[in-house]
Coordinates of C-alpha atoms in Angstrom, one line a residue:
M1 CA 6.6 17.3 43.4
G2 CA 6.6 21.1 43.6
H3 CA 6.0 21.7 47.4
D4 CA 6.2 25.5 47.1
T5 CA 2.7 25.8 45.6
L6 CA -0.4 24.2 46.9
V7 CA -3.5 23.7 44.8
K8 CA -7.1 23.1 45.9
R9 CA -8.6 20.0 44.5
Q10 CA -12.3 19.1 44.6
F11 CA -13.6 15.7 43.5
G12 CA -16.3 13.2 44.1
H13 CA -16.2 9.7 45.4
R14 CA -19.1 7.3 45.2
A15 CA -19.5 4.5 47.8
R16 CA -22.0 1.7 48.0
L17 CA -24.2 1.5 51.1
A18 CA -25.2 -1.6 53.0
L19 CA -28.7 -0.8 54.2
S20 CA -31.2 -2.9 55.9
P21 CA -34.8 -3.2 54.5
A22 CA -36.0 -0.7 57.1
E23 CA -33.2 1.8 56.2
V24 CA -34.0 1.4 52.5
L25 CA -37.6 2.4 53.2
K26 CA -36.4 5.5 55.1
A27 CA -34.1 6.5 52.3
D28 CA -36.9 5.9 49.7
D29 CA -39.3 8.0 51.7
Q30 CA -36.8 10.9 51.9
A31 CA -36.2 10.7 48.1
H32 CA -39.9 10.8 47.3
A33 CA -40.3 13.7 49.8
A34 CA -37.5 15.6 48.0
R35 CA -39.2 15.0 44.6
T36 CA -42.5 16.1 46.0
M37 CA -40.9 19.2 47.5
W38 CA -39.5 20.1 44.0
N39 CA -43.0 19.6 42.4
L40 CA -44.6 21.8 45.1
L41 CA -42.1 24.5 44.5
H42 CA -42.7 24.4 40.8
A43 CA -46.5 24.6 41.3
W44 CA -45.9 27.5 43.7
W45 CA -43.7 29.2 41.1
Q46 CA -46.4 29.0 38.5
M47 CA -49.1 30.4 40.7
M48 CA -47.2 33.3 42.2
P49 CA -46.9 36.7 40.5
K50 CA -43.4 37.5 39.2
D51 CA -42.7 40.1 41.9
K52 CA -43.5 37.5 44.6
R53 CA -41.1 34.8 43.3
T54 CA -38.3 35.5 45.7
L55 CA -36.1 33.1 47.7
A56 CA -37.5 34.4 51.0
N57 CA -41.1 33.8 50.0
A58 CA -40.2 30.3 48.7
D59 CA -38.4 29.5 51.9
A60 CA -41.5 30.5 53.9
A61 CA -43.7 28.4 51.6
I62 CA -41.7 25.2 52.1
R63 CA -41.5 25.7 55.9
Q64 CA -45.2 26.0 56.0
A65 CA -45.6 22.9 53.8
R66 CA -43.3 20.9 56.1
R67 CA -45.6 21.8 59.0
D68 CA -48.9 21.1 57.1
I69 CA -47.9 17.9 55.3
D70 CA -46.7 15.1 57.5
F71 CA -45.1 13.2 54.6
L72 CA -42.6 16.0 54.0
A73 CA -41.4 15.9 57.6
V74 CA -39.3 12.8 56.8
L75 CA -37.0 15.0 54.7
P76 CA -34.3 16.7 56.8
A77 CA -34.5 20.5 57.0
Q78 CA -31.1 21.0 55.3
A79 CA -32.1 18.6 52.5
A80 CA -35.3 20.7 51.9
Q81 CA -33.2 23.8 51.8
A82 CA -30.9 22.1 49.2
V83 CA -34.0 21.3 47.1
L84 CA -34.9 25.0 47.2
K85 CA -31.4 26.2 46.2
A86 CA -31.3 23.6 43.4
Y87 CA -34.7 24.8 42.0
F88 CA -33.6 28.4 41.9
R89 CA -30.3 27.4 40.4
A90 CA -32.2 25.6 37.7
W91 CA -34.0 28.7 36.7
K92 CA -30.8 30.7 36.7
N93 CA -29.2 28.2 34.3
C94 CA -32.3 28.5 32.1
W95 CA -32.1 32.3 32.0
E96 CA -28.4 32.2 31.2
G97 CA -29.1 29.7 28.3
R98 CA -27.3 26.7 29.9
A99 CA -30.3 24.4 30.3
A100 CA -34.0 24.1 29.6
A101 CA -36.7 25.4 32.0
P102 CA -37.3 23.2 35.1
N103 CA -40.4 21.0 35.1
F104 CA -42.3 18.6 37.2
K105 CA -40.5 15.4 38.2
A106 CA -42.3 12.2 37.5
R107 CA -42.3 9.3 40.0
F108 CA -40.8 6.6 37.8
R109 CA -38.7 8.6 35.4
T110 CA -36.8 10.7 37.9
G111 CA -33.6 9.5 39.7
M112 CA -34.0 9.2 43.4
S113 CA -31.6 11.4 45.4
V114 CA -31.3 13.3 48.7
D115 CA -28.7 16.0 49.3
I116 CA -26.7 16.2 52.6
P117 CA -25.2 19.7 52.4
Q118 CA -23.1 19.7 55.5
G119 CA -20.1 17.2 55.8
R120 CA -19.9 17.6 59.5
D121 CA -23.3 15.8 59.8
L122 CA -21.8 12.6 58.4
H123 CA -19.4 11.6 61.2
I124 CA -17.4 9.2 59.1
T125 CA -15.3 6.5 60.7
R126 CA -13.3 3.6 59.3
V127 CA -14.1 0.4 61.1
H128 CA -12.5 -2.2 58.8
R129 CA -10.2 -2.5 55.8
R130 CA -13.2 -2.7 53.5
W131 CA -16.0 -0.9 55.5
G132 CA -16.7 2.5 57.0
M133 CA -19.6 3.9 59.0
V134 CA -21.5 7.1 58.2
N135 CA -24.4 8.9 59.8
L136 CA -27.3 9.6 57.5
P137 CA -29.8 12.2 58.9
K138 CA -33.1 10.6 59.9
V139 CA -31.8 7.2 58.7
G140 CA -29.2 6.3 61.2
R141 CA -25.7 4.9 61.4
V142 CA -25.0 2.7 58.3
R143 CA -22.1 0.9 56.7
F144 CA -20.5 1.8 53.3
R145 CA -17.8 0.2 51.2
W146 CA -14.4 1.8 51.9
T147 CA -12.6 1.8 48.5
K148 CA -10.8 5.1 48.7
D149 CA -8.9 6.9 51.5
L150 CA -11.0 9.9 52.7
P151 CA -9.9 12.9 54.8
V152 CA -11.6 11.9 58.0
G153 CA -10.6 11.8 61.7
K154 CA -7.1 13.2 62.3
R155 CA -6.5 13.6 58.6
A156 CA -9.3 16.1 58.3
D157 CA -8.8 19.9 58.7
A158 CA -10.0 23.1 57.2
E159 CA -8.5 22.4 53.8
N160 CA -8.8 18.6 53.7
R161 CA -12.3 17.6 54.4
I162 CA -15.6 16.2 53.1
T163 CA -17.8 19.2 52.4
G164 CA -21.0 17.2 51.8
A165 CA -22.6 14.2 50.2
R166 CA -25.6 13.1 48.2
L167 CA -27.7 9.9 48.6
V168 CA -28.2 8.4 45.1
K169 CA -30.2 5.3 44.1
D170 CA -29.7 3.3 41.0
A171 CA -30.5 -0.2 39.8
L172 CA -27.9 -1.7 42.2
G173 CA -29.2 0.1 45.3
W174 CA -28.3 3.1 47.4
H175 CA -25.0 4.8 47.1
L176 CA -23.4 7.8 48.9
A177 CA -21.5 10.3 46.7
F178 CA -19.1 12.3 48.8
R179 CA -17.9 15.8 47.9
V180 CA -14.2 15.9 48.9
Q181 CA -11.9 18.9 49.1
T182 CA -8.1 18.6 49.5
L183 CA -5.1 20.8 49.4
E184 CA -2.2 19.1 47.5
P185 CA 1.2 20.2 46.2
E186 CA 1.2 21.3 42.6
P187 CA 2.8 18.6 40.5
D188 CA 5.9 19.1 38.5
P189 CA 5.7 18.7 34.7
H190 CA 5.4 15.1 33.7
Q191 CA 8.6 13.9 32.1
G192 CA 7.0 11.0 30.3
P193 CA 6.8 10.6 26.5
E194 CA 4.2 11.8 24.1
V195 CA 1.5 9.4 22.8
G196 CA -1.4 9.6 20.4
I197 CA -4.6 7.7 21.1
D198 CA -7.1 6.4 18.6
L199 CA -10.5 5.6 20.1
G200 CA -12.5 2.8 18.4
I201 CA -15.0 0.0 18.7
T202 CA -13.1 -3.2 17.7
V203 CA -10.0 -1.9 19.5
P204 CA -11.2 0.5 22.2
I205 CA -7.9 2.3 22.7
A206 CA -4.9 2.1 20.3
L207 CA -1.7 3.9 21.2
S208 CA 0.8 5.4 18.7
D209 CA 3.6 3.3 20.2
G210 CA 1.9 0.0 19.1
R211 CA 0.1 -0.8 22.4
T212 CA -3.6 -1.5 22.8
H213 CA -6.0 -1.6 25.6
E214 CA -8.9 -4.0 25.1
H215 CA -11.7 -5.4 27.2
E216 CA -14.1 -8.3 27.1
A217 CA -17.8 -8.0 26.8
W218 CA -19.2 -6.2 29.9
L219 CA -21.7 -9.0 30.5
T220 CA -20.9 -12.7 30.4
E221 CA -22.6 -15.0 27.9
K222 CA -25.1 -16.2 30.6
E223 CA -25.9 -12.7 31.6
R224 CA -26.4 -11.6 28.0
A225 CA -28.8 -14.5 27.5
S226 CA -30.7 -13.6 30.6
L227 CA -30.9 -9.9 29.5
L228 CA -32.3 -11.0 26.1
D229 CA -34.9 -13.2 27.8
L230 CA -36.0 -10.4 30.2
E231 CA -36.3 -7.9 27.3
R232 CA -38.5 -10.4 25.3
R233 CA -40.6 -11.1 28.4
A234 CA -41.1 -7.4 29.0
A235 CA -42.1 -6.8 25.4
R236 CA -44.7 -9.6 25.6
R237 CA -46.2 -8.3 28.9
K238 CA -46.3 -4.8 27.6
Q239 CA -48.6 -5.9 24.7
F240 CA -51.4 -6.7 27.2
R241 CA -51.2 -3.3 28.9
R242 CA -53.9 -0.9 27.8
P243 CA -53.0 2.8 27.1
G244 CA -53.2 4.8 30.2
E245 CA -53.0 1.8 32.6
P246 CA -50.3 1.8 35.3
T247 CA -47.5 -0.7 34.9
S248 CA -48.2 -4.0 36.6
R249 CA -46.0 -5.2 39.4
R250 CA -44.9 -8.1 37.4
L251 CA -43.8 -5.9 34.5
Q252 CA -42.1 -3.4 36.8
R253 CA -40.2 -6.3 38.4
T254 CA -39.0 -7.3 34.9
Y255 CA -37.9 -3.7 34.2
D256 CA -36.0 -3.7 37.5
Q257 CA -34.1 -6.9 36.6
I258 CA -33.2 -5.4 33.2
A259 CA -32.0 -2.2 34.8
G260 CA -29.9 -4.2 37.3
L261 CA -28.1 -6.1 34.5
R262 CA -27.4 -2.9 32.6
A263 CA -26.2 -1.2 35.7
K264 CA -23.8 -4.1 36.3
A265 CA -22.4 -3.7 32.8
K266 CA -22.0 0.1 33.3
R267 CA -20.1 -0.5 36.6
R268 CA -17.7 -2.9 34.9
A269 CA -17.2 -0.4 32.1
L270 CA -16.4 2.4 34.5
D271 CA -13.9 0.2 36.4
W272 CA -12.1 -0.6 33.2
Q273 CA -12.0 3.0 32.0
H274 CA -10.7 4.2 35.4
R275 CA -7.9 1.6 35.5
T276 CA -6.9 2.2 31.8
T277 CA -6.9 6.0 31.9
T278 CA -4.9 5.9 35.2
A279 CA -2.3 3.7 33.6
I280 CA -2.0 6.0 30.6
A281 CA -1.8 9.2 32.7
E282 CA 0.9 7.8 34.9
Q283 CA 3.1 6.6 31.9
Y284 CA 2.8 9.5 29.4
G285 CA 3.4 13.2 29.9
T286 CA 1.4 14.4 26.8
V287 CA -1.7 12.6 25.6
V288 CA -3.2 13.5 22.2
V289 CA -6.7 12.6 21.2
E290 CA -9.1 13.5 18.4
A291 CA -11.7 16.2 18.9
L292 CA -14.7 14.0 18.3
T293 CA -18.3 15.2 18.1
V294 CA -19.9 12.1 19.5
T295 CA -23.4 13.5 19.5
A296 CA -23.2 14.0 15.8
M297 CA -21.7 10.6 15.2
V298 CA -24.5 8.7 16.9
K299 CA -27.3 10.7 15.2
S300 CA -30.0 8.4 13.8
A301 CA -30.0 7.7 10.0
R302 CA -33.8 7.1 9.9
G303 CA -34.5 10.3 8.0
S304 CA -38.0 11.6 7.3
V305 CA -41.0 10.2 5.5
E306 CA -40.2 12.2 2.4
E307 CA -36.5 11.3 2.5
P308 CA -36.1 8.0 4.4
G309 CA -32.6 7.0 5.4
K310 CA -30.5 4.1 4.2
N311 CA -29.0 1.3 6.2
V312 CA -30.9 2.4 9.3
A313 CA -30.5 -0.9 11.2
Q314 CA -26.8 -1.0 10.6
K315 CA -26.4 2.7 11.6
S316 CA -28.4 2.1 14.8
G317 CA -26.1 -0.9 15.7
L318 CA -23.1 1.3 15.1
N319 CA -24.6 4.1 17.3
R320 CA -25.2 1.6 20.2
A321 CA -21.6 0.4 19.9
I322 CA -20.2 4.0 20.0
S323 CA -22.4 4.9 22.9
G324 CA -21.3 1.7 24.7
E325 CA -17.6 2.6 24.5
A326 CA -18.3 6.1 26.0
W327 CA -15.5 7.9 24.3
G328 CA -16.4 11.2 25.8
R329 CA -16.1 9.8 29.3
T330 CA -12.7 8.3 28.5
V331 CA -11.4 11.7 27.3
S332 CA -12.8 13.4 30.4
M333 CA -11.1 10.9 32.7
L334 CA -7.8 11.4 30.8
A335 CA -8.2 15.2 31.1
Y336 CA -8.4 15.4 34.9
K337 CA -5.9 12.6 35.6
T338 CA -3.2 14.0 33.3
A339 CA -3.6 17.4 34.9
R340 CA -3.4 16.0 38.4
L341 CA -0.1 14.2 37.5
G342 CA 1.5 17.2 35.7
G343 CA 0.7 16.0 32.2
T344 CA -1.3 17.6 29.4
L345 CA -4.1 16.5 27.2
C346 CA -4.3 17.9 23.7
R347 CA -7.1 17.6 21.1
V348 CA -6.3 17.7 17.3
P349 CA -8.7 17.8 14.3
A350 CA -10.2 14.4 13.5
P351 CA -10.7 14.5 9.7
G352 CA -8.3 12.3 7.7
T353 CA -6.4 10.6 10.6
S354 CA -7.6 7.2 9.6
R355 CA -6.9 7.6 5.8
R356 CA -3.5 9.2 5.9
C357 CA -0.4 7.0 5.7
S358 CA 1.7 7.6 8.8
M359 CA 4.9 6.5 7.0
C360 CA 4.9 8.6 3.8
G361 CA 2.2 11.2 4.7
F362 CA 0.1 10.7 1.6
T363 CA -3.7 10.1 1.6
T364 CA -4.7 7.8 -1.3
P365 CA -8.1 6.3 -2.0
G366 CA -8.6 2.7 -0.9
S367 CA -5.7 2.5 1.6
R368 CA -8.1 1.5 4.4
E369 CA -8.7 -2.0 3.1
S370 CA -10.5 -3.3 6.2
Q371 CA -11.3 -2.3 9.8
A372 CA -7.9 -3.6 11.0
V373 CA -5.5 -3.3 8.0
F374 CA -4.1 -0.2 6.4
V375 CA -2.2 -0.6 3.1
C376 CA -0.7 2.5 1.5
K377 CA -1.6 2.7 -2.2
N378 CA 1.3 5.1 -2.9
R379 CA 3.6 3.3 -5.3
D380 CA 6.7 4.8 -3.7
C381 CA 5.6 3.6 -0.2
G382 CA 3.4 0.5 0.0
W383 CA 3.6 0.4 3.8
S384 CA 1.1 -1.8 5.5
G385 CA 0.2 -2.2 9.2
N386 CA -2.6 -2.0 11.8
A387 CA -5.1 0.7 10.9
D388 CA -5.7 1.8 14.5
H389 CA -2.0 2.3 15.3
N390 CA -1.7 4.1 12.0
A391 CA -4.4 6.5 13.0
A392 CA -2.9 7.0 16.4
R393 CA 0.5 7.9 14.9
N394 CA -1.3 10.4 12.6
I395 CA -3.0 12.0 15.7
L396 CA 0.4 12.4 17.3
H397 CA 1.8 13.8 14.1
L398 CA -0.8 16.6 14.1
Y399 CA 0.3 17.6 17.6
R400 CA 3.9 17.6 16.7
M401 CA 3.1 19.8 13.6
G402 CA 1.8 22.4 16.1
L403 CA -1.9 21.9 15.5
A404 CA -4.3 21.9 18.4
L405 CA -8.0 22.7 18.8
V406 CA -8.4 25.6 21.2
P407 CA -12.0 26.7 22.2
A408 CA -12.7 30.3 21.4
A409 CA -16.0 32.1 21.5
G410 CA -18.1 28.9 21.7
R411 CA -16.4 27.1 18.8
A412 CA -13.2 25.2 18.1
V413 CA -10.5 26.8 16.0
V414 CA -7.1 25.4 14.9
R415 CA -4.1 27.2 16.3
R416 CA -0.4 26.5 16.1
V417 CA 1.0 25.9 19.5
Q418 CA 4.7 25.7 20.4
R419 CA 5.7 22.4 21.8
V420 CA 7.8 22.4 24.9
K421 CA 10.2 19.4 25.1
P422 CA 10.7 17.7 28.5
A423 CA 14.0 18.6 30.2
A424 CA 15.3 15.1 29.7
A425 CA 14.9 15.4 25.9
R426 CA 16.7 18.8 25.6

């Protein structure tokens, strides 16, 4: 490791909380109060003249609201200030073209969260190999799952510390997302080999050296049957709901059970992606992937009334499979993990990588005989092999040819880059 240069690293870590029913109610009340505070700010913004829409006036308005409305008093003062800053930041993002204009937050369609801006208010201690204790403002001292070493106690200083956190609720319960800042030595260049990666559905990750990383279904057969039964039950109960009527408690409970199973599947997918990308980043110094536009790939084929699409059901199934593999999230994990270990992540153009023969370099029609088999139709070659590994080798070949996609002026352009060989290969 290069100890002469230190780099600041900021990352997040999410831990699951173990709350009692009374503590869950307190956290729920704070989240609803934060959402109400946002809606009140939005209403205030719409009513005030443009010259009165200042941060100072908004701060005075929310202070008065906290005095007048008892329900808002359950929200800590610093959390209310965080809502104010987030609302003004949302308008700034809108004016700069990065996001749409902020709007009212609905009760059932909005994620529940509460910000804890100051890390010093948490008072984190580790009490067990698997558990830690944290102080949540106006909730109390609660336990959380200790799955990652955090800079607390004697390990914490001005450069290595927890700067804040956010309470977040999903279908599996309340979690605490820590914001961590550390100062680490800058890593030396990774001396590992180069590898091309082909992302797919049948084979999620295929490497150019012949290896594959696969996974089982995220839900067991029993869980999938239960999910299908719950979805059918929800569809039947929804038929008896009149337009404009609120959702019944029975239907809402069914929706919660469906969300719990889907959240369990997502958690297992995240765990597999983290383990796989960590292993790849530790072994290889240069990782090459395709520059995929996933949003365009999962676009619906339904078409319009005048020009209806073809094979709509098959395309929708393919879209669900692509979204389930979360290729973009895999690439994002590889990007920051390779950078942290001194490696590099490169993107190359995607067209033609699955149709080109990695042995002779020719692209001939009909070579991709099936999803898993590639047979070169060039009479002078005739090579056959796994189609996913063939695509991965073509991806690595594009990098070795000096082609890389470099973002410029909001678009991707192809530039030739000079490859720097590791010291061991010189």
